[in-house]
């Protein structure tokens, strides 16, 4: 190469004298439409590959595919993609719950919820619920299945029923199924606390939490009539209160959450709801809110005190701690135990994707009364991930190279 003739010099010459008609910005704009859809198209390609892999013989392979699908459905709200493959996905969930083990069943239960989250605003959600409810209920009732997996299926079953809606009679039937599970933590006939294993305690806690979620669908009038003036409805306020004496933290906290929700709905109808139990209940809650027993783990004591302080303040004074959840340009206010329970249930399944779904998912916006979606101005520059910035830069570089190549001098001609 002649002295002073560095690679790229001709590019600068052409740019300086104006002979090149395309700029970096123009090259970027030419590819803007492709870039805007690149992420979603790549995601759908990966999703399709994972869906196809659900029928493979390898259990670990199926598990990996289920995990990949769940992660994708958490990150993106894509009901149009899911609706075209709902039967395939439902068949896979049913097959994995029946024949799979451990993590495969766990991811299958999670996928069942995510299908309803994606299709919740459509009638297809009810169809998914009808298809998956029997197999989930069968897994929950099967005592040969690991207790932790049964707990996951309890949560899945309650969320699927909650998101799909349906008849209140079906909801009450499910609540009775859950009550039959956590009844194992009620006090014995002699008033002693039953001795249950940690795994079984997790199952009882999950069943009670699932029962509470479905309880939020009941009207205040029904709650008052069924729990305050009738012995026909199980569990009674007394039985739920007994769970506060459980030796397991998860069961105690689920019981406190359930009591706060029950009292809130009952008192919405009439202020004297549960009046005959309040004094004894306040005493137990006060003990839990100030518990300093050294035989409990420090973390457990801290978590228990924080939870039961809120429950105690509500039962005593009707005070509800208000929480504000900010996402994008909006803010969700959790000012009731019912809302907190429903939000916690959504966070359980969506995790870090909750903000995306609060912004875009029609069903979640309806549940939390967020109104119509806020349209963001196209000019607004949204924060990009490192991968997205890399893809944008790579596409712009490629477009630049192509446009410059067309105007570059052809050294081979000389």
C-alpha positions as a printed Julia matrix, in Angstrom:
414×3 Matrix{Float64}:
   0.0     0.0     0.0
   1.5     3.43   -0.99
   2.65    5.64    1.83
  -0.14    7.74    3.26
  -2.8     5.68    1.51
  -4.69    4.35    4.52
  -7.75    2.16    4.35
 -10.88    4.23    4.48
  -9.34    7.45    3.14
 -11.45    7.37   -0.03
 -14.56    7.13    2.18
 -13.62   10.37    3.91
 -12.88   12.07    0.57
 -16.26   11.17   -0.83
 -18.01   12.21    2.37
 -16.2    15.55    2.42
 -16.98   16.49   -1.17
 -20.59   15.47   -0.86
 -20.63   12.72   -3.46
 -22.11   10.19   -1.0
 -25.83   10.8    -0.73
 -26.65    8.65    2.34
 -25.81    9.52    5.93
 -25.59    7.33    9.01
 -29.0     8.54   10.12
 -30.54    7.78    6.74
 -29.02    4.29    6.8
 -30.45    3.75   10.25
 -33.89    4.98    9.22
 -33.9     2.65    6.22
 -33.64   -0.28    8.63
 -35.83    1.14   11.4
 -38.88   -0.92   10.52
 -36.81   -4.11   10.5
 -35.2    -3.27   13.83
 -38.51   -2.48   15.52
 -39.75   -5.97   14.74
 -36.46   -7.83   15.09
 -36.78   -8.52   18.79
 -40.35   -9.83   18.54
 -39.65  -11.91   15.45
 -36.56  -13.46   17.04
 -38.58  -14.19   20.18
 -41.33  -15.89   18.19
 -38.78  -17.98   16.29
 -37.27  -19.16   19.58
 -40.75  -19.78   20.99
 -41.75  -21.87   17.98
 -38.58  -23.91   18.36
 -39.36  -24.47   22.05
 -42.98  -25.43   21.35
 -41.82  -28.0    18.79
 -39.44  -29.4    21.41
 -42.24  -30.2    23.87
 -42.84  -33.56   22.19
 -39.26  -34.84   22.43
 -38.47  -37.97   24.43
 -35.86  -36.38   26.68
 -37.38  -35.26   29.99
 -34.63  -32.67   30.49
 -35.19  -31.4    26.95
 -38.94  -30.96   27.57
 -38.17  -29.22   30.85
 -35.81  -26.79   29.1
 -38.44  -26.03   26.47
 -41.12  -25.4    29.11
 -38.76  -23.06   30.95
 -37.96  -21.15   27.75
 -41.66  -20.74   26.89
 -42.5   -19.55   30.4
 -39.7   -16.96   30.35
 -40.83  -15.67   26.96
 -44.48  -15.34   28.01
 -43.41  -13.46   31.13
 -41.28  -10.99   29.17
 -43.75  -10.29   26.35
 -47.5    -9.85   26.01
 -48.19  -11.77   22.77
 -51.79  -13.12   22.86
 -51.96  -13.34   19.05
 -49.09  -15.84   19.04
 -50.48  -17.88   21.94
 -54.02  -18.11   20.56
 -52.78  -19.86   17.41
 -51.02  -22.52   19.49
 -53.27  -22.84   22.54
 -54.33  -26.43   21.8
 -50.75  -27.56   21.28
 -49.64  -25.86   24.49
 -52.59  -27.18   26.51
 -51.9   -30.72   25.31
 -48.25  -30.32   26.34
 -49.21  -29.03   29.81
 -51.6   -31.91   30.35
 -49.08  -34.49   29.18
 -46.25  -33.06   31.32
 -48.43  -32.91   34.44
 -49.55  -36.51   34.02
 -46.29  -38.15   32.98
 -43.6   -35.72   34.07
 -41.76  -35.46   37.37
 -40.43  -32.66   39.52
 -39.33  -29.56   37.61
 -41.24  -30.61   34.48
 -44.52  -30.62   36.41
 -43.62  -27.34   38.08
 -42.99  -25.56   34.77
 -46.12  -27.13   33.27
 -48.2   -25.69   36.13
 -46.61  -22.28   35.57
 -47.3   -22.45   31.84
 -50.97  -23.18   32.55
 -51.21  -19.88   34.43
 -49.3   -17.94   31.77
 -51.63  -19.17   29.02
 -54.54  -17.65   30.93
 -52.58  -14.47   31.61
 -51.93  -14.09   27.87
 -55.49  -14.98   26.8
 -57.32  -13.52   29.79
 -59.05  -10.74   27.89
 -60.31  -13.23   25.27
 -62.94  -15.97   25.45
 -60.21  -18.52   24.74
 -59.11  -18.19   28.37
 -62.28  -19.96   29.55
 -61.6   -22.79   27.09
 -58.05  -23.17   28.43
 -59.45  -23.29   31.96
 -61.93  -26.04   31.03
 -59.16  -28.08   29.4
 -56.56  -27.78   32.17
 -58.69  -27.63   35.32
 -59.31  -31.43   35.5
 -55.62  -32.41   35.23
 -54.57  -29.74   37.73
 -57.24  -30.87   40.19
 -56.18  -34.49   39.7
 -52.54  -33.61   40.47
 -53.56  -31.6    43.55
 -55.59  -34.53   44.9
 -52.99  -37.22   44.15
 -51.18  -37.96   47.43
 -48.48  -39.9    45.6
 -47.29  -36.66   43.98
 -44.62  -34.63   45.77
 -46.21  -32.16   48.23
 -44.3   -29.2    46.77
 -45.6   -29.97   43.26
 -49.13  -30.3    44.64
 -48.7   -26.86   46.2
 -47.61  -25.4    42.85
 -50.69  -26.94   41.23
 -52.92  -25.45   43.95
 -51.59  -22.02   43.07
 -51.97  -22.7    39.34
 -55.52  -23.97   39.76
 -56.61  -20.92   41.76
 -55.03  -18.46   39.3
 -56.48  -20.22   36.26
 -59.95  -20.1    37.84
 -59.43  -16.49   38.96
 -58.34  -15.28   35.52
 -60.95  -17.24   33.57
 -63.89  -16.12   35.73
 -66.8   -18.51   35.35
 -69.66  -19.48   37.63
 -69.4   -18.73   41.34
 -70.63  -22.26   42.09
 -67.53  -23.71   40.42
 -65.34  -21.3    42.38
 -66.92  -22.38   45.68
 -66.38  -26.03   44.76
 -62.68  -25.35   44.2
 -62.47  -23.5    47.52
 -63.89  -26.57   49.25
 -61.2   -28.71   47.6
 -58.5   -26.38   48.93
 -60.06  -26.33   52.4
 -59.92  -30.11   52.47
 -56.15  -29.86   52.05
 -55.21  -27.18   54.61
 -57.68  -28.64   57.13
 -54.77  -30.9    58.07
 -53.27  -27.94   59.95
 -56.37  -27.31   62.12
 -55.95  -27.96   65.85
 -56.65  -31.51   66.97
 -59.72  -32.43   69.01
 -57.76  -31.95   72.24
 -56.62  -28.46   71.15
 -53.03  -29.47   70.37
 -51.15  -28.38   67.27
 -50.73  -31.16   64.67
 -47.19  -32.24   63.86
 -46.72  -31.97   60.08
 -43.61  -32.08   57.9
 -42.17  -28.91   56.3
 -43.17  -30.14   52.81
 -46.73  -30.72   53.94
 -46.75  -27.27   55.56
 -45.81  -25.73   52.2
 -48.75  -27.57   50.6
 -51.17  -26.38   53.31
 -49.9   -22.82   52.97
 -50.29  -22.9    49.16
 -53.82  -24.33   49.46
 -54.81  -21.65   51.98
 -53.32  -18.9    49.81
 -55.19  -20.3    46.79
 -58.41  -20.34   48.84
 -57.86  -16.69   49.8
 -57.34  -15.61   46.18
 -60.65  -17.17   45.12
 -62.29  -15.68   48.22
 -61.57  -12.2    46.82
 -64.15  -12.95   44.1
 -66.97  -13.19   46.66
 -69.3   -10.27   47.35
 -69.26   -8.63   50.83
 -72.9    -9.66   51.4
 -72.18  -13.33   50.73
 -69.12  -13.23   52.99
 -71.15  -11.77   55.85
 -73.97  -14.28   55.52
 -71.78  -17.36   55.0
 -69.08  -16.8    57.6
 -70.64  -14.67   60.32
 -74.13  -16.12   60.6
 -73.77  -19.68   59.4
 -72.01  -22.86   60.49
 -72.48  -24.5    57.09
 -69.5   -22.81   55.42
 -66.01  -24.17   55.95
 -63.58  -22.92   57.03
 -65.17  -20.85   59.78
 -63.46  -17.81   61.26
 -62.55  -19.92   64.27
 -60.88  -22.57   62.13
 -58.85  -19.99   60.18
 -57.81  -18.43   63.51
 -56.56  -21.82   64.7
 -54.02  -21.86   61.87
 -52.24  -18.91   63.52
 -50.94  -21.4    66.09
 -49.24  -23.58   63.47
 -45.6   -24.39   64.02
 -44.75  -23.36   60.45
 -44.24  -19.74   59.4
 -45.76  -20.17   55.91
 -49.04  -21.47   57.35
 -49.22  -18.71   59.99
 -48.61  -15.95   57.43
 -51.15  -17.36   54.97
 -53.68  -17.55   57.8
 -53.05  -13.92   58.77
 -53.48  -12.83   55.15
 -56.7   -14.85   54.87
 -58.16  -13.36   58.07
 -57.41   -9.79   56.97
 -59.08  -10.43   53.59
 -62.13  -12.1    55.18
 -62.59   -9.31   57.72
 -62.2    -6.63   55.05
 -64.93   -8.09   52.84
 -67.22   -8.87   55.78
 -66.85   -5.38   57.28
 -67.56   -3.82   53.88
 -71.08   -5.2    54.29
 -71.55   -4.59   58.02
 -69.2    -3.18   60.65
 -70.02   -5.76   63.32
 -68.59   -8.65   61.26
 -66.71  -11.13   63.49
 -67.19   -8.94   66.55
 -67.43  -11.91   68.95
 -63.96  -13.16   67.89
 -62.07   -9.89   67.69
 -60.8    -9.71   71.29
 -59.25  -13.19   71.26
 -57.95  -12.7    67.74
 -56.27   -9.38   68.6
 -54.49  -11.04   71.52
 -53.06  -13.8    69.3
 -52.08  -11.33   66.58
 -50.34   -9.12   69.12
 -48.26  -12.06   70.29
 -47.25  -12.88   66.72
 -46.47   -9.23   65.93
 -44.13   -8.99   68.92
 -42.76  -12.55   68.87
 -39.14  -12.7    70.08
 -38.74  -16.41   70.78
 -35.16  -17.45   70.13
 -36.13  -20.89   68.87
 -37.43  -19.23   65.7
 -34.93  -18.13   63.07
 -34.12  -14.41   63.11
 -35.29  -13.99   59.51
 -38.57  -15.78   60.28
 -39.19  -13.58   63.34
 -38.57  -10.42   61.34
 -40.83  -11.49   58.5
 -43.58  -12.61   60.87
 -43.54   -9.39   62.91
 -43.7    -7.21   59.78
 -46.67   -9.16   58.37
 -48.7    -9.43   61.55
 -48.2    -5.77   62.51
 -50.17   -4.84   59.39
 -52.85   -7.47   60.09
 -53.13   -6.39   63.75
 -53.51   -2.71   62.87
 -56.28   -3.55   60.44
 -58.24   -5.86   62.78
 -57.88   -3.36   65.67
 -58.33   -0.02   63.93
 -59.23   -0.71   60.31
 -55.93    0.81   59.11
 -54.65   -0.5    55.78
 -51.06    0.32   54.73
 -51.19    1.9    51.29
 -48.65    0.71   48.74
 -47.81    2.5    45.49
 -46.45    0.5    42.56
 -44.92    2.67   39.85
 -44.54    1.32   36.33
 -43.72    3.44   33.31
 -45.73    6.65   33.52
 -48.43    5.09   35.7
 -48.93    4.19   39.33
 -50.99    1.36   40.86
 -52.27    2.01   44.39
 -52.86   -1.02   46.6
 -55.2     0.29   49.27
 -57.01   -2.89   50.31
 -56.17   -6.44   51.33
 -58.13   -7.76   48.35
 -56.0    -5.77   45.92
 -52.8    -6.71   47.69
 -53.69  -10.39   47.5
 -54.49  -10.2    43.79
 -51.33   -8.22   43.05
 -49.16  -10.66   45.03
 -50.69  -13.55   43.07
 -49.82  -11.85   39.77
 -46.29  -11.13   40.97
 -45.89  -14.8    41.88
 -46.37  -15.9    38.26
 -45.01  -12.89   36.35
 -42.11  -11.86   38.57
 -40.05   -9.15   36.83
 -42.51   -9.09   33.92
 -45.33   -7.68   36.06
 -44.7    -4.08   34.92
 -44.87   -5.02   31.23
 -48.2    -6.79   31.72
 -49.63   -3.98   33.87
 -48.85   -1.62   30.98
 -50.05   -3.8    28.09
 -52.22   -6.69   29.33
 -55.92   -5.8    29.0
 -57.04   -8.31   31.63
 -54.62   -7.08   34.31
 -55.54   -3.49   33.58
 -59.17   -4.44   34.03
 -58.53   -6.33   37.29
 -56.67   -3.39   38.82
 -58.93   -0.75   37.21
 -56.11    0.99   35.37
 -58.3     2.08   32.46
 -57.24    2.14   28.83
 -53.62    1.77   27.83
 -51.46    4.88   27.77
 -50.1     5.46   24.27
 -46.45    6.5    24.31
 -45.4     9.07   21.72
 -43.34    7.51   18.97
 -40.71   10.2    19.51
 -40.16    9.07   23.08
 -36.86    7.25   23.38
 -37.29    4.27   25.64
 -34.48    2.67   27.58
 -32.88   -0.13   25.59
 -31.15   -3.22   26.84
 -27.51   -3.83   26.02
 -28.49   -6.5    23.49
 -30.98   -4.2    21.75
 -28.37   -1.42   21.5
 -25.89   -3.91   20.06
 -28.42   -5.1    17.45
 -29.29   -1.52   16.48
 -25.64   -0.61   16.07
 -24.9    -3.78   14.1
 -27.77   -3.15   11.68
 -26.78    0.49   11.24
 -23.18   -0.55   10.56
 -24.3    -3.06    7.96
 -26.51   -0.5     6.21
 -23.65    2.02    6.24
 -21.24   -0.5     4.73
 -23.66   -1.38    1.92
 -24.46    2.24    1.05
 -20.81    3.28    1.08
 -19.78    0.25   -0.95
 -22.02    1.39   -3.78
 -20.21    4.73   -3.96
 -16.7     3.56   -3.13
 -14.03    3.77   -5.86
 -13.32    0.47   -7.59
  -9.59    0.02   -7.09
  -9.6    -3.14   -9.2
 -10.51   -1.04  -12.25
  -7.23    0.86  -12.12
